[in-house]
Amino acid sequence: MSPFSAPVLGAAALLASSALWQAVVDGTLPLEVALTRYLIAVGIAWVALSALVGLVGDPPARPAVPTGNPADPSSPGIPGSAAAPGTATSAGTAEEGGAAA
């Protein structure tokens, strides 16, 4: 995980929010001190989130997209599109001598 990624910077902002508030809004803390605390919080958040990603692992891969022809309802590869064997279709079944789709 990059130390400049949004989750790391956001977690660091939460960790250093008190110091940032005192520096920016209240004016009771010098800005240099608040920014130093923020940079330390970035390092802590980066280590913590990297350890968490290491324990949990990468997210699972997306499932594969079926490769059938969507215009042909009898095309293999599209789940649930082909009629079950022995069921009637609009043209009849192959056993009845109807036209195949």
PDB file of C-alpha atoms in Angstrom:
ATOM      1  CA  MET A   1       0.000   0.000   0.000  1.00  0.00           C
ATOM      2  CA  SER A   2       1.335   3.403  -0.934  1.00  0.00           C
ATOM      3  CA  PRO A   3       1.946   5.911   1.871  1.00  0.00           C
ATOM      4  CA  PHE A   4       0.245   8.529  -0.312  1.00  0.00           C
ATOM      5  CA  SER A   5      -2.958   6.561  -0.916  1.00  0.00           C
ATOM      6  CA  ALA A   6      -6.300   7.973   0.159  1.00  0.00           C
ATOM      7  CA  PRO A   7      -6.923   5.447   2.981  1.00  0.00           C
ATOM      8  CA  VAL A   8      -3.526   6.187   4.546  1.00  0.00           C
ATOM      9  CA  LEU A   9      -3.892   9.960   4.316  1.00  0.00           C
ATOM     10  CA  GLY A  10      -7.463   9.801   5.610  1.00  0.00           C
ATOM     11  CA  ALA A  11      -6.519   7.608   8.570  1.00  0.00           C
ATOM     12  CA  ALA A  12      -3.636   9.948   9.371  1.00  0.00           C
ATOM     13  CA  ALA A  13      -6.007  12.914   9.267  1.00  0.00           C
ATOM     14  CA  LEU A  14      -8.235  11.128  11.775  1.00  0.00           C
ATOM     15  CA  LEU A  15      -5.275  10.327  14.008  1.00  0.00           C
ATOM     16  CA  ALA A  16      -3.987  13.911  13.939  1.00  0.00           C
ATOM     17  CA  SER A  17      -7.376  15.614  13.815  1.00  0.00           C
ATOM     18  CA  SER A  18      -7.044  17.117  17.288  1.00  0.00           C
ATOM     19  CA  ALA A  19      -3.725  18.768  16.474  1.00  0.00           C
ATOM     20  CA  LEU A  20      -4.978  19.938  13.075  1.00  0.00           C
ATOM     21  CA  TRP A  21      -8.094  21.437  14.677  1.00  0.00           C
ATOM     22  CA  GLN A  22      -6.047  23.266  17.312  1.00  0.00           C
ATOM     23  CA  ALA A  23      -3.705  24.668  14.673  1.00  0.00           C
ATOM     24  CA  VAL A  24      -6.198  25.644  11.980  1.00  0.00           C
ATOM     25  CA  VAL A  25      -9.380  26.548  13.875  1.00  0.00           C
ATOM     26  CA  ASP A  26      -8.392  27.457  17.430  1.00  0.00           C
ATOM     27  CA  GLY A  27      -4.931  28.816  16.687  1.00  0.00           C
ATOM     28  CA  THR A  28      -3.645  27.449  20.014  1.00  0.00           C
ATOM     29  CA  LEU A  29      -1.027  25.188  18.406  1.00  0.00           C
ATOM     30  CA  PRO A  30       1.634  26.241  15.902  1.00  0.00           C
ATOM     31  CA  LEU A  31       0.977  24.914  12.399  1.00  0.00           C
ATOM     32  CA  GLU A  32       4.466  23.378  12.193  1.00  0.00           C
ATOM     33  CA  VAL A  33       3.752  21.214  15.227  1.00  0.00           C
ATOM     34  CA  ALA A  34       0.398  20.087  13.805  1.00  0.00           C
ATOM     35  CA  LEU A  35       1.956  19.197  10.441  1.00  0.00           C
ATOM     36  CA  THR A  36       4.765  17.303  12.183  1.00  0.00           C
ATOM     37  CA  ARG A  37       2.157  15.305  14.095  1.00  0.00           C
ATOM     38  CA  TYR A  38       0.282  14.679  10.835  1.00  0.00           C
ATOM     39  CA  LEU A  39       3.437  13.351   9.142  1.00  0.00           C
ATOM     40  CA  ILE A  40       4.102  11.034  12.081  1.00  0.00           C
ATOM     41  CA  ALA A  41       0.469   9.886  11.879  1.00  0.00           C
ATOM     42  CA  VAL A  42       0.945   9.161   8.135  1.00  0.00           C
ATOM     43  CA  GLY A  43       3.798   6.815   8.981  1.00  0.00           C
ATOM     44  CA  ILE A  44       1.812   5.080  11.718  1.00  0.00           C
ATOM     45  CA  ALA A  45      -1.289   4.739   9.517  1.00  0.00           C
ATOM     46  CA  TRP A  46       0.805   3.416   6.607  1.00  0.00           C
ATOM     47  CA  VAL A  47       2.421   0.716   8.759  1.00  0.00           C
ATOM     48  CA  ALA A  48      -0.915  -0.241  10.354  1.00  0.00           C
ATOM     49  CA  LEU A  49      -2.864  -0.420   7.095  1.00  0.00           C
ATOM     50  CA  SER A  50      -0.049  -2.276   5.317  1.00  0.00           C
ATOM     51  CA  ALA A  51      -0.021  -4.836   8.134  1.00  0.00           C
ATOM     52  CA  LEU A  52      -3.799  -5.168   7.869  1.00  0.00           C
ATOM     53  CA  VAL A  53      -3.613  -5.729   4.106  1.00  0.00           C
ATOM     54  CA  GLY A  54      -0.864  -8.286   4.697  1.00  0.00           C
ATOM     55  CA  LEU A  55      -3.034 -10.197   7.172  1.00  0.00           C
ATOM     56  CA  VAL A  56      -6.259 -10.027   5.186  1.00  0.00           C
ATOM     57  CA  GLY A  57      -4.744 -10.432   1.727  1.00  0.00           C
ATOM     58  CA  ASP A  58      -5.678  -9.066  -1.635  1.00  0.00           C
ATOM     59  CA  PRO A  59      -9.347  -8.804  -2.595  1.00  0.00           C
ATOM     60  CA  PRO A  60     -10.696 -11.757  -4.590  1.00  0.00           C
ATOM     61  CA  ALA A  61     -10.592 -11.620  -8.366  1.00  0.00           C
ATOM     62  CA  ARG A  62     -13.752 -10.730 -10.231  1.00  0.00           C
ATOM     63  CA  PRO A  63     -15.694 -13.689 -11.623  1.00  0.00           C
ATOM     64  CA  ALA A  64     -15.160 -14.464 -15.286  1.00  0.00           C
ATOM     65  CA  VAL A  65     -17.697 -13.103 -17.733  1.00  0.00           C
ATOM     66  CA  PRO A  66     -19.532 -15.798 -19.749  1.00  0.00           C
ATOM     67  CA  THR A  67     -18.252 -16.037 -23.300  1.00  0.00           C
ATOM     68  CA  GLY A  68     -21.436 -17.088 -25.113  1.00  0.00           C
ATOM     69  CA  ASN A  69     -23.241 -15.141 -27.794  1.00  0.00           C
ATOM     70  CA  PRO A  70     -25.912 -13.076 -25.982  1.00  0.00           C
ATOM     71  CA  ALA A  71     -28.032 -12.862 -29.161  1.00  0.00           C
ATOM     72  CA  ASP A  72     -28.319 -16.674 -29.354  1.00  0.00           C
ATOM     73  CA  PRO A  73     -30.323 -17.973 -26.352  1.00  0.00           C
ATOM     74  CA  SER A  74     -29.112 -21.538 -26.915  1.00  0.00           C
ATOM     75  CA  SER A  75     -25.477 -20.481 -26.844  1.00  0.00           C
ATOM     76  CA  PRO A  76     -23.402 -22.352 -24.257  1.00  0.00           C
ATOM     77  CA  GLY A  77     -21.663 -20.232 -21.668  1.00  0.00           C
ATOM     78  CA  ILE A  78     -24.669 -18.151 -20.649  1.00  0.00           C
ATOM     79  CA  PRO A  79     -26.116 -19.774 -17.539  1.00  0.00           C
ATOM     80  CA  GLY A  80     -29.841 -20.457 -17.673  1.00  0.00           C
ATOM     81  CA  SER A  81     -30.208 -19.514 -21.319  1.00  0.00           C
ATOM     82  CA  ALA A  82     -30.437 -22.933 -22.950  1.00  0.00           C
ATOM     83  CA  ALA A  83     -33.624 -24.934 -22.531  1.00  0.00           C
ATOM     84  CA  ALA A  84     -33.368 -27.993 -20.323  1.00  0.00           C
ATOM     85  CA  PRO A  85     -33.358 -31.346 -22.159  1.00  0.00           C
ATOM     86  CA  GLY A  86     -36.836 -32.712 -22.781  1.00  0.00           C
ATOM     87  CA  THR A  87     -38.629 -29.378 -22.330  1.00  0.00           C
ATOM     88  CA  ALA A  88     -40.776 -27.831 -25.015  1.00  0.00           C
ATOM     89  CA  THR A  89     -39.716 -24.698 -26.839  1.00  0.00           C
ATOM     90  CA  SER A  90     -41.699 -22.532 -29.237  1.00  0.00           C
ATOM     91  CA  ALA A  91     -40.549 -24.713 -32.153  1.00  0.00           C
ATOM     92  CA  GLY A  92     -41.020 -27.982 -30.287  1.00  0.00           C
ATOM     93  CA  THR A  93     -38.391 -30.368 -29.039  1.00  0.00           C
ATOM     94  CA  ALA A  94     -35.874 -32.190 -31.175  1.00  0.00           C
ATOM     95  CA  GLU A  95     -37.519 -35.493 -30.234  1.00  0.00           C
ATOM     96  CA  GLU A  96     -40.836 -34.257 -31.686  1.00  0.00           C
ATOM     97  CA  GLY A  97     -39.193 -33.367 -34.975  1.00  0.00           C
ATOM     98  CA  GLY A  98     -39.442 -29.628 -34.402  1.00  0.00           C
ATOM     99  CA  ALA A  99     -36.928 -27.219 -35.825  1.00  0.00           C
ATOM    100  CA  ALA A 100     -33.814 -26.676 -33.731  1.00  0.00           C
ATOM    101  CA  ALA A 101     -33.261 -23.147 -32.523  1.00  0.00           C
TER     102      ALA A 101
END
